[in-house]
Short mmCIF file of C-alpha atoms and ligand atoms in Angstrom, two decimals:
data_model
loop_
_atom_site.label_atom_id
_atom_site.label_comp_id
_atom_site.label_asym_id
_atom_site.label_seq_id
_atom_site.Cartn_x
_atom_site.Cartn_y
_atom_site.Cartn_z
CA MET A 1 -24.51 41.89 -44.81
CA THR A 2 -26.22 40.86 -41.59
CA GLU A 3 -29.07 38.43 -42.03
CA GLU A 4 -32.50 39.28 -40.74
CA ILE A 5 -34.32 36.82 -38.49
CA VAL A 6 -37.96 37.43 -37.58
CA VAL A 7 -38.72 36.51 -33.99
CA VAL A 8 -42.29 35.80 -32.81
CA PRO A 9 -42.35 34.74 -29.13
CA GLY A 10 -46.18 34.54 -28.95
CA ASP A 11 -47.81 33.54 -25.64
CA GLY A 12 -47.04 31.56 -22.50
CA ILE A 13 -43.59 30.05 -22.27
CA GLY A 14 -42.94 31.25 -25.84
CA LYS A 15 -42.08 34.57 -24.17
CA GLU A 16 -39.45 32.78 -22.05
CA VAL A 17 -37.89 30.21 -24.38
CA VAL A 18 -37.68 32.37 -27.52
CA PRO A 19 -35.55 35.10 -25.86
CA ALA A 20 -33.33 32.28 -24.55
CA ALA A 21 -32.81 30.98 -28.09
CA VAL A 22 -32.22 34.52 -29.39
CA SER A 23 -29.40 35.01 -26.87
CA VAL A 24 -27.83 31.79 -28.20
CA LEU A 25 -28.13 33.00 -31.81
CA GLU A 26 -26.55 36.31 -30.77
CA ALA A 27 -23.63 34.41 -29.28
CA VAL A 28 -22.77 32.56 -32.49
CA GLY A 29 -23.59 35.00 -35.30
CA ASP A 30 -24.19 38.52 -36.44
CA PHE A 31 -27.93 38.69 -37.05
CA GLU A 32 -30.52 41.42 -37.03
CA PHE A 33 -33.61 40.40 -35.07
CA VAL A 34 -37.00 41.83 -35.93
CA GLU A 35 -39.55 41.07 -33.22
CA ALA A 36 -43.20 40.65 -34.15
CA GLU A 37 -46.40 39.86 -32.27
CA ALA A 38 -48.88 37.00 -32.58
CA GLY A 39 -51.23 35.05 -30.34
CA ASP A 40 -53.80 35.53 -27.59
CA ALA A 41 -52.32 38.69 -26.07
CA VAL A 42 -52.23 40.65 -29.31
CA LYS A 43 -55.73 39.39 -30.20
CA GLU A 44 -57.03 40.79 -26.95
CA GLU A 45 -55.47 44.16 -27.74
CA THR A 46 -56.23 44.46 -31.43
CA GLY A 47 -58.82 41.78 -32.28
CA GLU A 48 -56.36 39.97 -34.53
CA ALA A 49 -54.26 36.97 -33.50
CA LEU A 50 -51.92 37.35 -36.45
CA PRO A 51 -51.36 41.00 -37.36
CA GLU A 52 -50.82 41.66 -41.07
CA GLU A 53 -47.38 43.04 -40.25
CA THR A 54 -46.26 39.78 -38.64
CA TYR A 55 -47.54 37.77 -41.61
CA GLU A 56 -45.71 40.04 -44.05
CA LEU A 57 -42.47 39.83 -42.08
CA ALA A 58 -42.58 36.01 -42.00
CA ALA A 59 -43.49 35.98 -45.71
CA SER A 60 -40.42 38.04 -46.65
CA ALA A 61 -37.68 37.01 -44.17
CA ASP A 62 -35.37 34.07 -44.86
CA ALA A 63 -36.09 32.63 -41.45
CA THR A 64 -38.56 33.08 -38.60
CA LEU A 65 -38.29 31.75 -35.06
CA PHE A 66 -41.69 31.20 -33.45
CA GLY A 67 -42.53 30.26 -29.86
CA ALA A 68 -46.13 29.27 -29.25
CA ALA A 69 -49.67 30.66 -29.27
CA GLY A 70 -52.43 29.70 -26.83
CA GLU A 71 -56.14 29.55 -27.72
CA THR A 72 -55.38 31.22 -31.04
CA ALA A 73 -52.76 28.64 -32.09
CA ALA A 74 -54.61 27.53 -35.23
CA ASP A 75 -55.20 31.16 -36.29
CA VAL A 76 -51.50 31.88 -35.92
CA ILE A 77 -49.47 28.87 -36.93
CA LEU A 78 -51.50 27.73 -39.95
CA PRO A 79 -51.26 31.13 -41.71
CA LEU A 80 -47.60 31.47 -40.65
CA ARG A 81 -46.86 28.14 -42.32
CA THR A 82 -48.69 29.45 -45.40
CA ALA A 83 -46.62 32.66 -45.24
CA VAL A 84 -43.45 30.62 -45.74
CA ASP A 85 -45.24 28.28 -48.20
CA SER A 86 -44.09 25.42 -46.04
CA PHE A 87 -44.62 22.06 -47.68
CA VAL A 88 -42.70 19.96 -45.17
CA ASN A 89 -42.49 19.88 -41.39
CA VAL A 90 -39.17 18.42 -40.26
CA ARG A 91 -39.46 16.88 -36.79
CA PRO A 92 -36.43 15.18 -35.33
CA ALA A 93 -37.08 12.99 -32.29
CA LYS A 94 -33.79 12.14 -30.66
CA ALA A 95 -33.07 10.95 -27.14
CA TYR A 96 -30.20 12.66 -25.34
CA PRO A 97 -27.61 10.97 -23.14
CA GLY A 98 -28.39 11.66 -19.51
CA VAL A 99 -32.08 12.40 -20.08
CA ASP A 100 -34.55 9.85 -18.79
CA ALA A 101 -36.27 8.40 -21.86
CA LEU A 102 -38.55 5.42 -22.46
CA ARG A 103 -36.39 4.48 -25.44
CA PRO A 104 -32.96 6.09 -25.08
CA GLU A 105 -31.84 4.59 -28.40
CA THR A 106 -34.39 6.69 -30.36
CA ASP A 107 -32.96 8.84 -33.15
CA LEU A 108 -35.61 9.51 -35.79
CA VAL A 109 -36.62 12.28 -38.15
CA PHE A 110 -40.18 12.71 -39.38
CA LEU A 111 -40.75 14.50 -42.67
CA ARG A 112 -44.41 15.38 -42.47
CA GLU A 113 -46.47 16.62 -45.39
CA ASN A 114 -47.52 20.10 -44.32
CA THR A 115 -50.16 21.40 -46.73
CA GLU A 116 -52.93 18.88 -47.29
CA GLY A 117 -54.36 15.58 -46.07
CA VAL A 118 -57.14 15.99 -43.52
CA TYR A 119 -55.83 19.37 -42.31
CA SER A 120 -56.78 21.33 -45.37
CA GLY A 121 -60.02 22.59 -43.88
CA HIS A 122 -62.72 20.89 -45.96
CA GLU A 123 -65.11 19.96 -43.17
CA ASP A 124 -68.88 20.15 -43.54
CA ARG A 125 -71.91 19.74 -41.32
CA LEU A 126 -74.45 18.19 -43.64
CA SER A 127 -77.25 17.56 -41.16
CA GLU A 128 -77.99 17.29 -37.45
CA ASP A 129 -76.56 13.80 -37.60
CA LEU A 130 -73.84 13.99 -40.21
CA SER A 131 -70.52 15.76 -40.62
CA THR A 132 -67.94 14.99 -43.28
CA LEU A 133 -64.32 15.74 -44.00
CA THR A 134 -62.71 15.81 -47.42
CA ARG A 135 -59.16 14.54 -47.54
CA VAL A 136 -56.99 16.19 -50.16
CA VAL A 137 -53.95 14.45 -51.62
CA THR A 138 -52.20 15.68 -54.74
CA THR A 139 -49.44 14.04 -56.71
CA SER A 140 -47.64 17.39 -56.92
CA ALA A 141 -47.46 17.96 -53.14
CA SER A 142 -46.46 14.33 -52.56
CA GLU A 143 -43.71 14.61 -55.16
CA ARG A 144 -42.44 17.87 -53.71
CA LEU A 145 -42.19 16.22 -50.30
CA ALA A 146 -40.45 13.20 -51.83
CA GLU A 147 -37.86 15.37 -53.61
CA PHE A 148 -37.12 17.05 -50.27
CA ALA A 149 -36.85 13.65 -48.57
CA CYS A 150 -34.38 12.44 -51.22
CA ASP A 151 -32.22 15.57 -50.79
CA TYR A 152 -32.44 15.17 -47.03
CA VAL A 153 -31.23 11.56 -46.94
CA GLU A 154 -28.54 12.22 -49.57
CA ASP A 155 -27.16 15.27 -47.71
CA ARG A 156 -27.04 13.38 -44.44
CA GLU A 157 -25.91 10.06 -45.88
CA TYR A 158 -28.82 7.94 -44.72
CA ASP A 159 -29.43 4.68 -46.61
CA GLY A 160 -32.93 5.77 -47.60
CA PHE A 161 -36.25 6.55 -45.98
CA SER A 162 -39.43 4.83 -44.80
CA VAL A 163 -42.88 5.82 -46.07
CA ALA A 164 -45.64 5.46 -43.48
CA HIS A 165 -49.16 5.28 -44.92
CA LYS A 166 -52.42 3.38 -44.85
CA ALA A 167 -52.80 2.71 -48.56
CA ASN A 168 -54.31 -0.70 -47.93
CA VAL A 169 -57.48 1.05 -46.66
CA MET A 170 -57.31 4.56 -48.12
CA ARG A 171 -56.36 3.25 -51.53
CA GLU A 172 -57.14 6.38 -53.47
CA THR A 173 -55.60 9.06 -51.21
CA ASP A 174 -52.80 7.27 -49.39
CA GLY A 175 -52.35 5.14 -52.50
CA ARG A 176 -51.66 8.30 -54.49
CA PHE A 177 -49.33 9.58 -51.78
CA ARG A 178 -47.41 6.31 -51.61
CA ASP A 179 -47.14 5.90 -55.38
CA ALA A 180 -45.90 9.45 -55.89
CA VAL A 181 -43.32 9.29 -53.10
CA VAL A 182 -41.99 5.87 -54.07
CA SER A 183 -41.82 6.77 -57.74
CA VAL A 184 -39.75 9.94 -57.08
CA ALA A 185 -37.41 7.94 -54.84
CA GLU A 186 -37.00 5.29 -57.54
CA ASP A 187 -36.15 7.94 -60.13
CA ARG A 188 -33.62 9.46 -57.74
CA GLY A 189 -32.10 6.08 -56.85
CA VAL A 190 -33.04 6.44 -53.18
CA GLU A 191 -34.10 3.33 -51.29
CA THR A 192 -37.47 3.28 -49.55
CA ASP A 193 -39.36 0.86 -47.41
CA GLU A 194 -43.07 1.04 -46.72
CA VAL A 195 -44.74 0.66 -43.37
CA LEU A 196 -48.43 0.83 -42.51
CA MET A 197 -48.87 3.69 -40.04
CA ASP A 198 -50.60 1.57 -37.39
CA ALA A 199 -47.86 -1.04 -37.55
CA PHE A 200 -45.33 1.78 -37.36
CA ALA A 201 -46.82 2.93 -34.05
CA THR A 202 -46.20 -0.47 -32.50
CA ARG A 203 -42.85 -1.12 -34.11
CA VAL A 204 -41.37 2.24 -33.18
CA CYS A 205 -42.27 1.68 -29.52
CA LEU A 206 -40.75 -1.81 -29.48
CA ASP A 207 -37.60 -0.89 -31.39
CA PRO A 208 -37.13 2.67 -32.68
CA THR A 209 -33.75 1.77 -34.23
CA GLN A 210 -35.65 0.11 -37.10
CA PHE A 211 -36.29 3.59 -38.49
CA ASP A 212 -34.24 6.67 -39.44
CA VAL A 213 -36.15 9.04 -41.69
CA VAL A 214 -39.93 8.60 -41.90
CA VAL A 215 -42.01 10.33 -44.59
CA CYS A 216 -45.70 10.66 -43.67
CA PRO A 217 -48.96 12.30 -44.64
CA ASN A 218 -49.98 15.30 -42.53
CA LEU A 219 -52.15 13.79 -39.76
CA ALA A 220 -50.05 10.62 -39.46
CA GLY A 221 -46.91 12.74 -39.14
CA ASP A 222 -48.51 14.85 -36.44
CA VAL A 223 -49.60 11.88 -34.34
CA LEU A 224 -46.60 9.61 -34.90
CA SER A 225 -44.07 12.33 -34.14
CA ASP A 226 -45.84 13.11 -30.85
CA LEU A 227 -45.70 9.41 -30.07
CA ALA A 228 -41.97 9.52 -30.69
CA ALA A 229 -41.77 12.55 -28.36
CA GLY A 230 -43.02 10.25 -25.64
CA LEU A 231 -40.19 7.82 -26.37
CA VAL A 232 -37.45 10.43 -25.95
CA GLY A 233 -38.54 11.96 -22.67
CA GLY A 234 -40.72 14.94 -23.20
CA LEU A 235 -42.00 17.88 -25.14
CA GLY A 236 -39.38 20.32 -23.85
CA LEU A 237 -36.76 18.69 -26.08
CA LEU A 238 -38.29 18.51 -29.54
CA PRO A 239 -37.54 21.09 -32.23
CA SER A 240 -39.20 21.47 -35.62
CA ALA A 241 -38.76 23.26 -38.92
CA ASN A 242 -41.42 24.27 -41.43
CA ILE A 243 -39.54 24.46 -44.71
CA GLY A 244 -40.72 26.26 -47.84
CA PRO A 245 -39.05 26.76 -51.20
CA GLU A 246 -37.56 30.13 -50.24
CA ARG A 247 -37.95 30.59 -46.50
CA ALA A 248 -38.62 28.66 -43.34
CA LEU A 249 -40.14 28.88 -39.89
CA PHE A 250 -38.69 27.17 -36.83
CA GLU A 251 -40.59 26.32 -33.65
CA PRO A 252 -40.48 23.96 -30.70
CA VAL A 253 -43.02 21.12 -30.91
CA HIS A 254 -44.50 22.09 -27.54
CA GLY A 255 -47.15 24.74 -26.93
CA THR A 256 -47.55 27.56 -24.42
CA ALA A 257 -47.41 25.27 -21.33
CA PRO A 258 -49.90 27.41 -19.36
CA ASP A 259 -49.28 25.34 -16.22
CA ILE A 260 -45.72 26.68 -15.88
CA ALA A 261 -45.86 29.92 -17.92
CA GLY A 262 -44.47 32.97 -16.14
CA GLU A 263 -42.48 30.95 -13.62
CA GLY A 264 -39.19 31.08 -15.49
CA VAL A 265 -38.71 27.31 -15.38
CA ALA A 266 -39.57 26.27 -18.95
CA ASN A 267 -37.03 24.06 -20.64
CA PRO A 268 -35.50 26.16 -23.45
CA SER A 269 -33.80 23.15 -25.16
CA ALA A 270 -36.45 22.54 -27.84
CA THR A 271 -36.37 26.18 -28.92
CA ILE A 272 -32.57 26.42 -28.80
CA VAL A 273 -32.28 23.30 -30.98
CA SER A 274 -34.91 24.80 -33.31
CA ALA A 275 -32.54 27.79 -33.54
CA ALA A 276 -29.72 25.34 -34.41
CA MET A 277 -31.91 24.04 -37.27
CA LEU A 278 -32.42 27.67 -38.33
CA LEU A 279 -28.65 28.24 -38.38
CA GLU A 280 -28.14 25.14 -40.52
CA TYR A 281 -30.93 26.24 -42.86
CA LEU A 282 -29.18 29.57 -43.36
CA GLY A 283 -25.93 27.74 -44.12
CA TYR A 284 -24.24 28.16 -40.73
CA ASP A 285 -23.59 24.44 -40.32
CA GLU A 286 -20.67 24.81 -37.96
CA GLU A 287 -22.52 27.18 -35.65
CA GLY A 288 -25.58 24.92 -35.72
CA GLU A 289 -23.47 21.99 -34.63
CA GLN A 290 -21.82 24.04 -31.85
CA VAL A 291 -25.24 24.92 -30.50
CA ARG A 292 -26.43 21.28 -30.66
CA ASP A 293 -23.28 20.13 -28.86
CA ALA A 294 -23.71 22.77 -26.17
CA VAL A 295 -27.34 21.76 -25.55
CA GLU A 296 -26.39 18.09 -25.52
CA GLY A 297 -23.63 18.80 -22.99
CA VAL A 298 -25.97 20.71 -20.69
CA LEU A 299 -28.64 17.99 -20.94
CA ALA A 300 -26.03 15.40 -19.96
CA ASP A 301 -24.33 17.30 -17.13
CA GLY A 302 -26.99 19.77 -16.00
CA PRO A 303 -28.25 22.17 -14.91
CA ARG A 304 -31.73 20.82 -15.66
CA THR A 305 -35.19 22.36 -15.53
CA PRO A 306 -37.94 20.69 -13.41
CA ASP A 307 -39.48 18.80 -16.38
CA LEU A 308 -36.20 16.82 -16.48
CA GLY A 309 -36.06 16.35 -12.74
CA GLY A 310 -33.87 19.35 -11.89
CA ASP A 311 -34.54 22.63 -10.13
CA ALA A 312 -32.79 25.05 -12.49
CA SER A 313 -34.46 27.99 -14.18
CA THR A 314 -34.72 28.72 -17.91
CA GLU A 315 -32.03 31.34 -17.37
CA ASP A 316 -29.65 28.91 -15.59
CA VAL A 317 -29.92 26.44 -18.47
CA THR A 318 -29.51 29.15 -21.10
CA ASN A 319 -26.43 30.54 -19.33
CA ALA A 320 -24.95 27.05 -19.15
CA VAL A 321 -25.44 26.68 -22.92
CA LEU A 322 -23.88 30.12 -23.51
CA GLU A 323 -20.87 29.20 -21.34
CA ARG A 324 -20.24 26.11 -23.43
CA LEU A 325 -20.30 28.27 -26.56
CA ASP A 326 -17.56 30.61 -25.25
P1 ATP B 1 -51.09 24.48 -25.74
O1 ATP B 1 -52.56 24.49 -25.92
O2 ATP B 1 -50.45 25.83 -25.88
O3 ATP B 1 -50.39 23.41 -26.54
P2 ATP B 1 -50.86 22.66 -23.52
O4 ATP B 1 -51.59 22.78 -22.22
O5 ATP B 1 -51.22 21.60 -24.49
O6 ATP B 1 -50.87 24.09 -24.19
P3 ATP B 1 -48.10 22.12 -23.98
O7 ATP B 1 -47.27 23.32 -24.17
O8 ATP B 1 -48.49 21.35 -25.18
O9 ATP B 1 -49.36 22.54 -23.11
O10 ATP B 1 -47.38 21.22 -22.90
C1 ATP B 1 -47.91 19.99 -22.40
C2 ATP B 1 -47.21 19.67 -21.09
O11 ATP B 1 -45.78 19.60 -21.29
C3 ATP B 1 -47.43 20.72 -20.00
O12 ATP B 1 -47.57 20.09 -18.75
C4 ATP B 1 -46.17 21.55 -20.03
O13 ATP B 1 -45.85 22.11 -18.78
C5 ATP B 1 -45.11 20.56 -20.49
N1 ATP B 1 -44.12 21.29 -21.31
C6 ATP B 1 -44.25 21.64 -22.59
N2 ATP B 1 -43.19 22.33 -23.02
C7 ATP B 1 -42.35 22.43 -21.99
C8 ATP B 1 -41.07 23.04 -21.79
N3 ATP B 1 -40.44 23.70 -22.78
N4 ATP B 1 -40.52 22.96 -20.56
C9 ATP B 1 -41.12 22.30 -19.56
N5 ATP B 1 -42.32 21.70 -19.67
C10 ATP B 1 -42.94 21.76 -20.87
MG1 MG B 2 -50.34 21.13 -26.47
#
């Protein structure tokens, strides 16, 4: 049986990098691709940024590959993450040999809580002068994340994981998060160390090798993983996976890059590595590794897109990856 992969290029460079990643998936496996629309362009046509059909496809497929959405990003990606019931956002931040990076020794993975914290939408305007935000933290979501983190470090033979939080100030919410995560890890016999998220920001810049797998609340994971992106040399390299209990959605960390959209020079690496994560999620570990190796080889030897100092096009880079897969 051929597996079905839903493909949502979206807007901007999503329309360039997602087809590049699809051609890589076609080269290593026998998949059926179902293309669906989302984002600014479809909103202009139909009034809806995320058509019901796209939501339903993502909510029933094993895996979805998403590019980016422009102005409508929040109206697209938040419901798509809900469609796959994604409780964790996996964000590896790894420097590649040959790519100019602030910290070339960086090799980290963030496991970011993906359903609550300050991103759960409870904001209120109480008066002309006062707005408030309710922060939601549940033991159940924290435990679910912790179970995933334990599986993740066991499967990949890490010694344990770090928990980044600010429980010294947000004692109730981050305290609950920390207690739940640490207690699951203790039950599972997985080692943890704790780091205050502000201290983490400094320490990771000074010496990223202090950390391997970092479990964080939603907002902290968002900010700290972007900080790590700065250490490894740019947005065009970072993949991510939104994992749910039964399905998952893969996307590059970057957005639509309106400044270069339509020019055919976007770096497809982040999306191709997101496709490698998709392959591994579906159980195609060998193919996933082949794709990673091919991307790593091209990043080391070229050709390179302008964001990495080269003058190659998206197509040149994609073809170089495909050649290495032959
Ligand atoms: P959005 O609102 O869609 O996130 P943005 O203006 O924030 O748009 P990003 O996509 O987040 O743009 O990109 C930020 C910067 O990084 C831009 O200058 C963009 O050109 C660059 N960039 C991002 N992704 C890539 C890529 N894949 N290849 C080359 N450059 C990229
Ligand atoms: Mg952006």
